[in-house]
Coordinates of C-alpha atoms in Angstrom, one line a residue:
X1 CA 98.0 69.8 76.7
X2 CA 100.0 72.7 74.7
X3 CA 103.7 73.7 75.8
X4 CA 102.1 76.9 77.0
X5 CA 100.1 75.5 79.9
X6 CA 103.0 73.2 80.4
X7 CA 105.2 75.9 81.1
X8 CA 102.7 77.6 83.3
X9 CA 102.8 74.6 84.9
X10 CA 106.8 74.4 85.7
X11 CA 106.7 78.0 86.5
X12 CA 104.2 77.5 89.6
X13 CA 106.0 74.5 90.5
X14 CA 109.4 76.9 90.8
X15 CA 107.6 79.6 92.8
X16 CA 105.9 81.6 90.9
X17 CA 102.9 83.3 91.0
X18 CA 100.1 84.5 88.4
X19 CA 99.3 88.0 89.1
X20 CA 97.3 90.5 86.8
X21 CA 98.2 88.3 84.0
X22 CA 101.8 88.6 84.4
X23 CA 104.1 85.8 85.9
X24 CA 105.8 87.2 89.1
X25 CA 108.7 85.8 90.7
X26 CA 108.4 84.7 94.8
X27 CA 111.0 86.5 96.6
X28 CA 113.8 84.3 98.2
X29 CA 113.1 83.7 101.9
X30 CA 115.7 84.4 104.4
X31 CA 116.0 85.3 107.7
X32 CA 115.6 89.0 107.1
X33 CA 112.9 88.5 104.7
X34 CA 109.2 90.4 105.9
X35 CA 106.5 88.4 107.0
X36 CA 103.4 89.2 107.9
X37 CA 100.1 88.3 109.9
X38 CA 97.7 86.3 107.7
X39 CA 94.8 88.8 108.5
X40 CA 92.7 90.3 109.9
X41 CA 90.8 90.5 106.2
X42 CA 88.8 94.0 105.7
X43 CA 85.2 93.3 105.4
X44 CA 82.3 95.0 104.2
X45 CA 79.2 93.4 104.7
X46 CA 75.3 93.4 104.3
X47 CA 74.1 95.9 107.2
X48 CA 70.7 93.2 107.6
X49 CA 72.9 90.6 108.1
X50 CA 75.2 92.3 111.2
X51 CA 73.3 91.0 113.9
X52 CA 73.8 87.0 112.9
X53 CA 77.8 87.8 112.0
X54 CA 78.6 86.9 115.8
X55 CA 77.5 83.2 115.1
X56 CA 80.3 80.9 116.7
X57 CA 82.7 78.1 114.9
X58 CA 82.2 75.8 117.7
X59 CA 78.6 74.4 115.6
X60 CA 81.1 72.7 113.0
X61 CA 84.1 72.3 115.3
X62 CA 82.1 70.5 118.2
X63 CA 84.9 71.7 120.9
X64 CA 81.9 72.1 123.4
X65 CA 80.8 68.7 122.9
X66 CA 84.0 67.2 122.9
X67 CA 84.8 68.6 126.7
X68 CA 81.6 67.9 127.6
X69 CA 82.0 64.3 126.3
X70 CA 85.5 63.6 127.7
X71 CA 86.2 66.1 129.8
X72 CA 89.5 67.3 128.4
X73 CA 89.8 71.5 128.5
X74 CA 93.6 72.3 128.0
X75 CA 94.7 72.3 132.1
X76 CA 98.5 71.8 132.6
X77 CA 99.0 71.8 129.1
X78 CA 100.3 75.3 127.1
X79 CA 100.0 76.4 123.7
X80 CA 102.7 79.2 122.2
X81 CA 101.1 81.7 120.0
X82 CA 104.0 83.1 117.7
X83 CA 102.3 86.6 116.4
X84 CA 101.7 90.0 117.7
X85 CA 102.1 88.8 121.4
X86 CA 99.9 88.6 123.7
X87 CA 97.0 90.9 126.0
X88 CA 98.1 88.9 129.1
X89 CA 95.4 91.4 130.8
X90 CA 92.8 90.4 129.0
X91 CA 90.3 88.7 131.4
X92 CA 89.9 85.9 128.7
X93 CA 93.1 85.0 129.0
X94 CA 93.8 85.4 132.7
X95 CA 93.6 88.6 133.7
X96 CA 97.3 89.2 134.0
X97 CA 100.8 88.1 133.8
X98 CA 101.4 84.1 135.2
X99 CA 97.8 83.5 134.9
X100 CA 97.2 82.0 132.4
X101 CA 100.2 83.5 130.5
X102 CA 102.9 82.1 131.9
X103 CA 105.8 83.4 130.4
X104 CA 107.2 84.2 126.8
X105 CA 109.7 87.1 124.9
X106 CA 109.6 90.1 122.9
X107 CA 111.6 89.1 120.0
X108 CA 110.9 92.8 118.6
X109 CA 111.9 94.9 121.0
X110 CA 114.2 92.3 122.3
X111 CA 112.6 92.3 126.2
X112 CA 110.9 90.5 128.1
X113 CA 107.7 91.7 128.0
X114 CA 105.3 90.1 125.1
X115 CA 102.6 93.0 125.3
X116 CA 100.3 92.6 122.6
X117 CA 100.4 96.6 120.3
X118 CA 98.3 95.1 117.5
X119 CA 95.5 92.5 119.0
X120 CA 96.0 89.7 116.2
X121 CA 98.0 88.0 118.5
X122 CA 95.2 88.7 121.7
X123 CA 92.8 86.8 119.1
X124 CA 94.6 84.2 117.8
X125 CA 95.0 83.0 121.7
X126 CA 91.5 83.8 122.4
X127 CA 90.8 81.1 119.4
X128 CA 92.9 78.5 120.9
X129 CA 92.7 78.6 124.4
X130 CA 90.6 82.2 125.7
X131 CA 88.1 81.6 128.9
X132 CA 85.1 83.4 128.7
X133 CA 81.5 82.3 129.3
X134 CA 80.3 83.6 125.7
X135 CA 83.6 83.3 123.6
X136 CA 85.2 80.6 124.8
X137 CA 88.4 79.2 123.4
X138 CA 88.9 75.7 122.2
X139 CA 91.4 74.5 125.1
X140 CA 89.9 76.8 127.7
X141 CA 91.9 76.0 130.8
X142 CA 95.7 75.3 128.6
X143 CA 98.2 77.6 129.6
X144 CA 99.2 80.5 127.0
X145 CA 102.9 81.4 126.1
X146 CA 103.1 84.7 124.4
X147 CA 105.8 85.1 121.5
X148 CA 106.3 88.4 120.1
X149 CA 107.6 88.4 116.3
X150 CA 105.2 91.3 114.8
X151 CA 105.2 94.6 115.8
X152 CA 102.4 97.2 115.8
X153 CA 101.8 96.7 112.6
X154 CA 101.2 93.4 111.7
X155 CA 104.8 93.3 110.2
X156 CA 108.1 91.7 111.3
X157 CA 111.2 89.4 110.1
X158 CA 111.8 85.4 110.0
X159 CA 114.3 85.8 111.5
X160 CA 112.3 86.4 114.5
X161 CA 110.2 83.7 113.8
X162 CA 113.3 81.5 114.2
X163 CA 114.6 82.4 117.3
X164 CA 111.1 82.1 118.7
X165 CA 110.9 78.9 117.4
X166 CA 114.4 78.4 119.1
X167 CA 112.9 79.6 122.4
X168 CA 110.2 76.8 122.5
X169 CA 112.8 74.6 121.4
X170 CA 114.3 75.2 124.6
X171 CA 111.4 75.8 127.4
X172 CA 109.4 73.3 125.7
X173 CA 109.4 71.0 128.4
X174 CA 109.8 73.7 131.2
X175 CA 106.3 74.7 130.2
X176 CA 104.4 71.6 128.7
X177 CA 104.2 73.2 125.5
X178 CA 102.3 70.8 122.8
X179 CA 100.9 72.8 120.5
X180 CA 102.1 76.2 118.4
X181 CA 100.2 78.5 116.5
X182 CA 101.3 80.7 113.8
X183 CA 99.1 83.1 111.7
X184 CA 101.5 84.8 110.2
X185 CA 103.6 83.8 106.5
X186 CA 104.4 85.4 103.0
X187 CA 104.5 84.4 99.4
X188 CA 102.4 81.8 97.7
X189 CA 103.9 78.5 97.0
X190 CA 103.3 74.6 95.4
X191 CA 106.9 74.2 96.8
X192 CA 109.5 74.6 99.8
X193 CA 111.5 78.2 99.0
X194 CA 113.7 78.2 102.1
X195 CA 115.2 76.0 104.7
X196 CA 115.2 78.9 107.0
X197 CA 113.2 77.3 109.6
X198 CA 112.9 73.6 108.7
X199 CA 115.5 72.4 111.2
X200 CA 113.6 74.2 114.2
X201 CA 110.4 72.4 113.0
X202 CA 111.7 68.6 112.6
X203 CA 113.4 69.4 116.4
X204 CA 109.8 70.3 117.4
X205 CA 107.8 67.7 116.2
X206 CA 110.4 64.5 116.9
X207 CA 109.7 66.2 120.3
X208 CA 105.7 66.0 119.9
X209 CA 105.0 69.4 119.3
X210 CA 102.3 70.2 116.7
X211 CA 102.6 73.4 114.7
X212 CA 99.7 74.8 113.2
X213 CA 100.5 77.3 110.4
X214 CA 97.7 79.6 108.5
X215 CA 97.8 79.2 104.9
X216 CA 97.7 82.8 103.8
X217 CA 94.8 85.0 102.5
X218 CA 95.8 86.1 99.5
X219 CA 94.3 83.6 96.9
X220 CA 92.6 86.6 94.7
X221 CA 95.1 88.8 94.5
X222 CA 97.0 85.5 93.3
X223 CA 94.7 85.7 90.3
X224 CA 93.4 82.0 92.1
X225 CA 96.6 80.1 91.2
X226 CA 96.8 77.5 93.5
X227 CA 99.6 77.6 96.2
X228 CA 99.7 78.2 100.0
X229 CA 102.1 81.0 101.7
X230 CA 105.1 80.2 103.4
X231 CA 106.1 78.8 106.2
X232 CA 102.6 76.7 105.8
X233 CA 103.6 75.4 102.4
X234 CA 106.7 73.2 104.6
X235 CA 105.3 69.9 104.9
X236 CA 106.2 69.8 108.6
X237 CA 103.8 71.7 109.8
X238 CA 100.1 71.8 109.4
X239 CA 98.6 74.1 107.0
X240 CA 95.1 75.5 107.3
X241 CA 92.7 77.2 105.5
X242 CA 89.7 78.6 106.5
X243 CA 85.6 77.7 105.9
X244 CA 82.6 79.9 106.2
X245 CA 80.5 79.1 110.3
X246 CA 77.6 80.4 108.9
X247 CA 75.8 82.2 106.3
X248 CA 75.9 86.2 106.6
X249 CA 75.2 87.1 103.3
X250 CA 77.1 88.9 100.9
X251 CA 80.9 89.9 101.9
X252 CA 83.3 91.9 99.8
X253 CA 87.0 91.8 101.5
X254 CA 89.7 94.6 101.3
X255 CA 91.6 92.9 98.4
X256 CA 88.8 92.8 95.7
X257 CA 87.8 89.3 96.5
X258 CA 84.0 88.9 96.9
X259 CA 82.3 86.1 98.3
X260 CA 78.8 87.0 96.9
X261 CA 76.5 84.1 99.1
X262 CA 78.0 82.3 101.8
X263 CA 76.9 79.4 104.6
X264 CA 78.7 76.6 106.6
X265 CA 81.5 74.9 105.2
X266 CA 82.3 76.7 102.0
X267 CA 86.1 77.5 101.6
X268 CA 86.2 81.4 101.7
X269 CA 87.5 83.4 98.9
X270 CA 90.4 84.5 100.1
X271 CA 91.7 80.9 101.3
X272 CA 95.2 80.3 99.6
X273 CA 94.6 76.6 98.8
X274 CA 96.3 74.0 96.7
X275 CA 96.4 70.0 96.8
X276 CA 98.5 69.9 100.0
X277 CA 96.3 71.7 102.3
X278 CA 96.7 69.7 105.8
X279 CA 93.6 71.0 106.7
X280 CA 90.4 73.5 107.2
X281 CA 88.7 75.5 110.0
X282 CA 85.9 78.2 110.5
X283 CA 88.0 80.9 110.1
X284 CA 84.5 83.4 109.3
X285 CA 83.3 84.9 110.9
X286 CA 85.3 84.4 114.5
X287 CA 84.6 85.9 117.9
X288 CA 87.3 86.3 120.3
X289 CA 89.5 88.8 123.0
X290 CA 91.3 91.8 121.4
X291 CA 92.8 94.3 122.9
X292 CA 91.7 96.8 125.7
X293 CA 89.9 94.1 127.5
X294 CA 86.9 93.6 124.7
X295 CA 86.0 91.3 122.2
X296 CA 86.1 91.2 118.5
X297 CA 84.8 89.6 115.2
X298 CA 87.8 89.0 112.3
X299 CA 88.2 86.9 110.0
X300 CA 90.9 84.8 108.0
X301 CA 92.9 81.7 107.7
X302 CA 95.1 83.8 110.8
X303 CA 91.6 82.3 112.4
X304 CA 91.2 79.1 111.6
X305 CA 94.7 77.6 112.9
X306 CA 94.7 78.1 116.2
X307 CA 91.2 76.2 116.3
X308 CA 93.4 73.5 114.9
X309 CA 96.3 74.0 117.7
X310 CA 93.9 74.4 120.2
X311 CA 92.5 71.5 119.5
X312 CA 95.9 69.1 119.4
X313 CA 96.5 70.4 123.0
X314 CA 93.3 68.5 123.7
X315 CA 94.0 65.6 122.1
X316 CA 97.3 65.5 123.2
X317 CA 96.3 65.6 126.7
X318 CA 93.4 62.7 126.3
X319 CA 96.0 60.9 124.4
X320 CA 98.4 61.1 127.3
X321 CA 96.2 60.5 130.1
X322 CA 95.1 57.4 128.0
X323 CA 98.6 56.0 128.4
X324 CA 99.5 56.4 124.7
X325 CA 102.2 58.9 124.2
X326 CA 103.3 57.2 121.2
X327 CA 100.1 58.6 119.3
X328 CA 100.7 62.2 120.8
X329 CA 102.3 63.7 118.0
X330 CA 101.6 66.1 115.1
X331 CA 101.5 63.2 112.0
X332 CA 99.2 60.9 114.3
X333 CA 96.9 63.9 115.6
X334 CA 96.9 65.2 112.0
X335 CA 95.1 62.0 111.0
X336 CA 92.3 61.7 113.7
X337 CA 91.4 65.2 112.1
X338 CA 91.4 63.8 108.7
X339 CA 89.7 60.9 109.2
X340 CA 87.3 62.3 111.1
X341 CA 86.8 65.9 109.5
X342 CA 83.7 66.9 107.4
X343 CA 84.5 66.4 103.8
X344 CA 84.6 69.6 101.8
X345 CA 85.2 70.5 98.2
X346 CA 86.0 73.8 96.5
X347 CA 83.8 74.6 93.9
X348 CA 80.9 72.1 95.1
X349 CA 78.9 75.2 96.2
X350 CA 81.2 78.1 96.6
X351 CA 79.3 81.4 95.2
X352 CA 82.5 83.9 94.7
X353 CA 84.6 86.2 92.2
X354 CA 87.8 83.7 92.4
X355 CA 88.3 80.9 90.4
X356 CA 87.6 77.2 92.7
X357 CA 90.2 74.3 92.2
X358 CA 88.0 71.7 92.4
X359 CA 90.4 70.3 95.3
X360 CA 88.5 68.1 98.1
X361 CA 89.8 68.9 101.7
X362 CA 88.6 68.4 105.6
X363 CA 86.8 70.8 107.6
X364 CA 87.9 70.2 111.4
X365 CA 85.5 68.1 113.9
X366 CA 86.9 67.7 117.2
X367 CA 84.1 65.5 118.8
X368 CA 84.2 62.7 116.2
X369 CA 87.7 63.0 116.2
X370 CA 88.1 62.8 120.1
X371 CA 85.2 59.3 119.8
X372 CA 87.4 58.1 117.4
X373 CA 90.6 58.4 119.5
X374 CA 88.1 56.9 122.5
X375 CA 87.8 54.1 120.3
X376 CA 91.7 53.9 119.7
X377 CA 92.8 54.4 123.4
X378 CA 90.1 53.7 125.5
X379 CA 90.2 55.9 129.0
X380 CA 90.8 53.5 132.0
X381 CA 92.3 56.3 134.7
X382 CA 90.3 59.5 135.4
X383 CA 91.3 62.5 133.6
X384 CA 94.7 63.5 134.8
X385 CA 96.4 66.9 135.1
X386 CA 100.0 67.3 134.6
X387 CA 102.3 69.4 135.6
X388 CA 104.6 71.3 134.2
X389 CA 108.2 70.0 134.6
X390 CA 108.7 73.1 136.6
X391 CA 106.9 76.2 137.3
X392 CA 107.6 79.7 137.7
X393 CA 106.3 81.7 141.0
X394 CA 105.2 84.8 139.6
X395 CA 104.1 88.0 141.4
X396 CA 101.9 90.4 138.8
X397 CA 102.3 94.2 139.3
X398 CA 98.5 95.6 138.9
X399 CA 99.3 99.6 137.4
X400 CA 97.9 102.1 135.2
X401 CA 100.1 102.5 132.6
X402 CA 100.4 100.7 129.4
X403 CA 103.8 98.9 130.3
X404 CA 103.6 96.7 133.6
X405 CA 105.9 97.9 136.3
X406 CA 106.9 94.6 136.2
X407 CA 107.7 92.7 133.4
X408 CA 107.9 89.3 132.7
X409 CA 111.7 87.4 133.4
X410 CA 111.6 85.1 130.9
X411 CA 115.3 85.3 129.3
X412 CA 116.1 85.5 125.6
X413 CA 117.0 82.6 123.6
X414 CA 120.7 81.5 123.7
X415 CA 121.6 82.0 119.9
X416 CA 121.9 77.9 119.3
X417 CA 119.9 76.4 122.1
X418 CA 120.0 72.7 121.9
X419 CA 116.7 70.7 120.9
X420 CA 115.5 68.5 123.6
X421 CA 113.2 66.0 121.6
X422 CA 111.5 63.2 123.9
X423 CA 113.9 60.3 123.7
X424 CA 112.3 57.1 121.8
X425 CA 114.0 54.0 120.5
X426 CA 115.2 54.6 116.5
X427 CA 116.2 52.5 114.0
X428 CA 120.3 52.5 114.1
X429 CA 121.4 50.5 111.3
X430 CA 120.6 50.3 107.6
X431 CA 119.7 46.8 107.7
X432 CA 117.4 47.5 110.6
X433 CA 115.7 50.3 108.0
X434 CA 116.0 47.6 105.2
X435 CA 114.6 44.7 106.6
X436 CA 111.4 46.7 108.2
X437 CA 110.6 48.3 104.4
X438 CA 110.9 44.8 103.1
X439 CA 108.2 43.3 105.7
X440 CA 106.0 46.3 104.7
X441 CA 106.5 45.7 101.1
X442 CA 105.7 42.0 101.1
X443 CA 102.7 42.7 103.3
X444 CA 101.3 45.3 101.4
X445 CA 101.9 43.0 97.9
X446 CA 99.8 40.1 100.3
X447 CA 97.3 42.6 100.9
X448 CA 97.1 44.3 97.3
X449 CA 96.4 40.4 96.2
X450 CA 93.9 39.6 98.5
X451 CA 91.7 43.2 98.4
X452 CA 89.2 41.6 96.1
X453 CA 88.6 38.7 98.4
X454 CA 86.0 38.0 100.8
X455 CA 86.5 40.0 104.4
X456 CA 87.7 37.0 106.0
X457 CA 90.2 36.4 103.6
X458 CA 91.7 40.0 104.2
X459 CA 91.5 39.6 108.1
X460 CA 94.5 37.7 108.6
X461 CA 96.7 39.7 106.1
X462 CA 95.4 43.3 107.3
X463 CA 95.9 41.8 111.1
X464 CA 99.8 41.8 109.9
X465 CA 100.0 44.8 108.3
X466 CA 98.9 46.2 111.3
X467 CA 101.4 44.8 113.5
X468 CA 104.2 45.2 111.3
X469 CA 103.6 48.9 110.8
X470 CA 102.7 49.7 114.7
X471 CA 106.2 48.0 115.1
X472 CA 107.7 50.3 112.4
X473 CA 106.2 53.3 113.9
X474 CA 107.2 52.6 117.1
X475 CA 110.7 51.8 116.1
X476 CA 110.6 55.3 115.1
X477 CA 111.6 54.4 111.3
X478 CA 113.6 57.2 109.5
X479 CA 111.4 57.4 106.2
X480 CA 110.5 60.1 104.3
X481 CA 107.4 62.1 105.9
X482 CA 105.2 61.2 102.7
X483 CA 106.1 57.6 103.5
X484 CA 105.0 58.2 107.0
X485 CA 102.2 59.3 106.6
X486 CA 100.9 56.9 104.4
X487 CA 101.7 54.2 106.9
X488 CA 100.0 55.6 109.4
X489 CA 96.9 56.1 107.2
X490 CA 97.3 52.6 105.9
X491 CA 97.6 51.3 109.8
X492 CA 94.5 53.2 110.2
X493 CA 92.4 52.0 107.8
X494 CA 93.6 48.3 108.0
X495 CA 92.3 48.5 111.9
X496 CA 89.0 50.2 110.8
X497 CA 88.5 47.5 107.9
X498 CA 89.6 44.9 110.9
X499 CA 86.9 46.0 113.2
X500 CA 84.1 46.0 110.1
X501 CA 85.0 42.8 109.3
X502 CA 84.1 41.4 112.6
X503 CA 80.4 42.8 113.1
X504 CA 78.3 40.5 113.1
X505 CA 74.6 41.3 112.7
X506 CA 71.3 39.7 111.6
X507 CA 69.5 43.1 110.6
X508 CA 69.9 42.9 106.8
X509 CA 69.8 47.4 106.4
X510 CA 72.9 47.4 108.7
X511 CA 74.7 44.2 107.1
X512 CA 74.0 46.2 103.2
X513 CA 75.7 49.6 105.6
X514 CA 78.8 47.3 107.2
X515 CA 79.5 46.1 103.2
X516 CA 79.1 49.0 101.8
X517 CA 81.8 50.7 104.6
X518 CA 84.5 47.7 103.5
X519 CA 83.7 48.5 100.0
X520 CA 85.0 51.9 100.4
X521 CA 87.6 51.3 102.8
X522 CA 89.4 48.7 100.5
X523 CA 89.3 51.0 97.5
X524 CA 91.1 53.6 99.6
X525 CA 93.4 50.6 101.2
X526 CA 94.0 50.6 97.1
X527 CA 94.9 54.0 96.7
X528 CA 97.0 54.0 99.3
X529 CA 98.9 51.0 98.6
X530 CA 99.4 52.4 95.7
X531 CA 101.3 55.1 96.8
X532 CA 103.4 53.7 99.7
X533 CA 105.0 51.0 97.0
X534 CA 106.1 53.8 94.7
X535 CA 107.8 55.8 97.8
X536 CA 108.8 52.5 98.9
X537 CA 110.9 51.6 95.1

């Protein structure tokens, strides 16, 4: 490798980018920094191809199937949708204020009404959680809380985007808010180039809150180096990107980049991508409410996340009527998706004018994801409803005029509120910490030395594991999040491997299927292990 691509190398790593063959630096984020909405791309399409452009994500995603299965659609629960606000008239979406908008704040024009001026916002929401017989929303029946950071045009501050963030911090329980969506960033990044809003997103998700975050759609006019905008690029939130729903031919977007064929599952051009995307989702061609009461067809990773945060509010709900908070949080919900997503790679079968990275990701399935958390946390009550911890009477004004004669009284933030994260037990002492990373570290050296033995020989060992990291997890152990995350993956696969190992069968094609499934789950129990020793040393 010559010093020159080495350096190349370093420079991405520092932030930044590649653009017309000249290295440009990222702009330092602050709170006063622009950021933007993550779409709506400008398409120009194949006039034969117009009529099939309407065809609906839910095919991959499965959301239909899933409520259908399990019965799970969002009620009780609310999702915040940090953008443009909100059409709280729309009939998707309730059909005015309280409905199914049930409060929020106009962090642009400082008041309290959250009026969507632009419509990505109105969209966005219609993703996640919009009720309509034709374009329905992924949590149909989930309550909507509508945070205005953008104005009219698309455009606004972080700083914005922090005191919303604030805002949920603080009416989070109030309103059973689960899940945020934000389409909106800036930049393209391999690393973290602020702090700016990195304490309001470890408050959120101690407190269970998953945050969905579009990876940006600028990855041609980033002359294809890899990277993902910011906030997305934080690695405490969940970044996604978006696929293709269906092949419509030929598109050519605003920005020069050209997807010249397309069909399911192929990463769209414009995706910013790198190695640390959480995540993908149709995010092409998408259906949902806009402004003046209609529908309409965008595309863009702005798209694709809040099919991702609609569907954590419905796993967080089927997690909690199940009994088992403890799994109803972003890193556990995170890993049902990966797990369970369709596997994807960029450059397998992508037909476009940027250059692919070769990376392998997930595409989002919401039905195997919700049988696999069936198989984790089998229902035994009926589905539940909760309600909120207390809610608002509201009385809409029905007028003419573009501003509602009444508005919504939702206060502003205080300037510090105080996170309220849901109290579990923690690890107090650094012996505590110490003596829980030793028990993992001898039981994954047990298990590393017992892989290539026969399944019953790895039972027993994998059975510990599996104990001593639900305790670990429960204990709420302060580790780093990569740490985390591999134990929970590692916890994961060990029960999977567990449950192989104990089929028994006498039909010889499903016993060569069972061995074959071990086979691959140890060599990723390998990888794994791999990984979690060196973050452990």
């Amino acid at each position: 490798m010559n010093r020159g691509f080495l350096r190349y190398l370093s420079l991405i790593a520092l932030g930044y980018s590649i653009n017309g063959g000249a290295l440009q630096a990222q702009p330092a984020i602050t709170r006063d920094s622009e950021v933007r909405v993550t779409g709506v791309m400008t398409p120009t399409y194949d006039p034969e191809q117009l009529g099939i452009q309407l065809v609906q994500s839910d095919a991959l995603v499965q959301a239909a199937a899933a409520r259908a299965k399990y019965g799970y659609s969002g009620s009780g629960y609310a999702v915040a949708i940090i953008d443009t606000g909100v059409d709280y008239t729309h009939s998707a979406l309730g059909g005015g204020w309280g409905n199914r908008v049930i409060a929020g704040y106009d962090f642009v024009n400082n008041d309290g009404d959250p009026m969507d001026d632009n419509g990505h916002g109105t969209h966005a929401a219609g993703i996640a959680a919009g009720n309509n017989a034709t374009y329905k929303g992924i949590a149909p029946d989930a309550n909507i809380i509508a945070l205005k950071v953008l104005n009219s045009a698309g455009s606004g501050t972080y700083g914005a985007v922090e005191d919303a963030l604030q805002w949920v911090i603080a009416n989070r329980e109030t309103y059973n808010i689960v899940s945020i969506n934000m389409s909106l960033g800036s930049g393209n990044y391999s690393t973290l180039p602020s702090n700016t809003l990195e304490d309001e997103f470890t408050a959120l998700v101690d407190a269970g809150v998953i945050i969905c975050v579009s990876s940006g759609n600028s990855f041609y006019s980033y002359s294809s180096a890899p990277g993902i905008a910011y906030p997305a690029v934080s690695n405490k939130v969940i970044s996604v990107g978006a696929v293709w729903d269906a092949n419509v031919g030929g598109v050519t977007w605003g920005d020069g980049a050209k997807d010249f064929t397309t069909n399911v599952q192929r990463v769209t051009s414009f995706t910013q991508r790198n190695a640390n995307l959480s995540i993908a989702a149709p995010g092409a061609m998408v259906t949902a409410a806009y402004l003046g009461g209609g529908f309409s067809t965008l595309a863009g990773t702005s798209m694709a996340a809040p099919m991702v945060a609609g569907s954590a509010v419905l796993m967080h709900q089927a997690l909690n009527d199940r009994g088992r908070p403890d799994l109803a949080n972003q890193a556990r919900i995170l890993q049902f998706f990966i797990d369970n997503g369709t596997a994807i790679n960029d450059g397998d079968d992508e037909d476009d004018n940027v250059t692919n990275t070769g990376f392998s990701f997930k595409s989002l399935d919401l039905e195997a994801a919700m049988d696999d958390l069936n198989a984790t946390a089998p229902a035994v009550n009926p589905t539940s409803t909760p309600t909120p911890t207390s809610t608002p009477t509201f009385t809409p004004t029905f007028t003419s005029t573009p501003t509602p004669t009444t508005v919504p009284t939702t206060p502003p933030p205080a300037a510090t509120p105080t996170p309220t994260p849901t109290p579990q037990q923690t690890v107090n002492t650094p012996q505590e910490v110490s003596e829980l990373l030793e028990d993992i570290r001898d039981a994954i050296d047990q298990l590393r030395g017992r892989l290539n033995g026969s399944e019953s020989a790895v039972i027993a060992i994998l059975q510990a594991l599996h104990a001593i990291l639900s305790h670990s997890l429960d204990l709420g152990l302060s580790a780093p999040p990569q740490l985390t995350v591999r134990l929970i993956r590692i916890e994961r696969t060990s029960d999977k491997l567990v449950r192989l190992g104990q089929i028994e069968t006498k039909n010889k094609a499903r016993k060569k299927k069972i061995q074959l499934q071990i086979k691959q789950r140890k060599s990723t129990l390998k990888r794994l292990i791999k990984g979690t020793q060196n973050s452990i040393n």
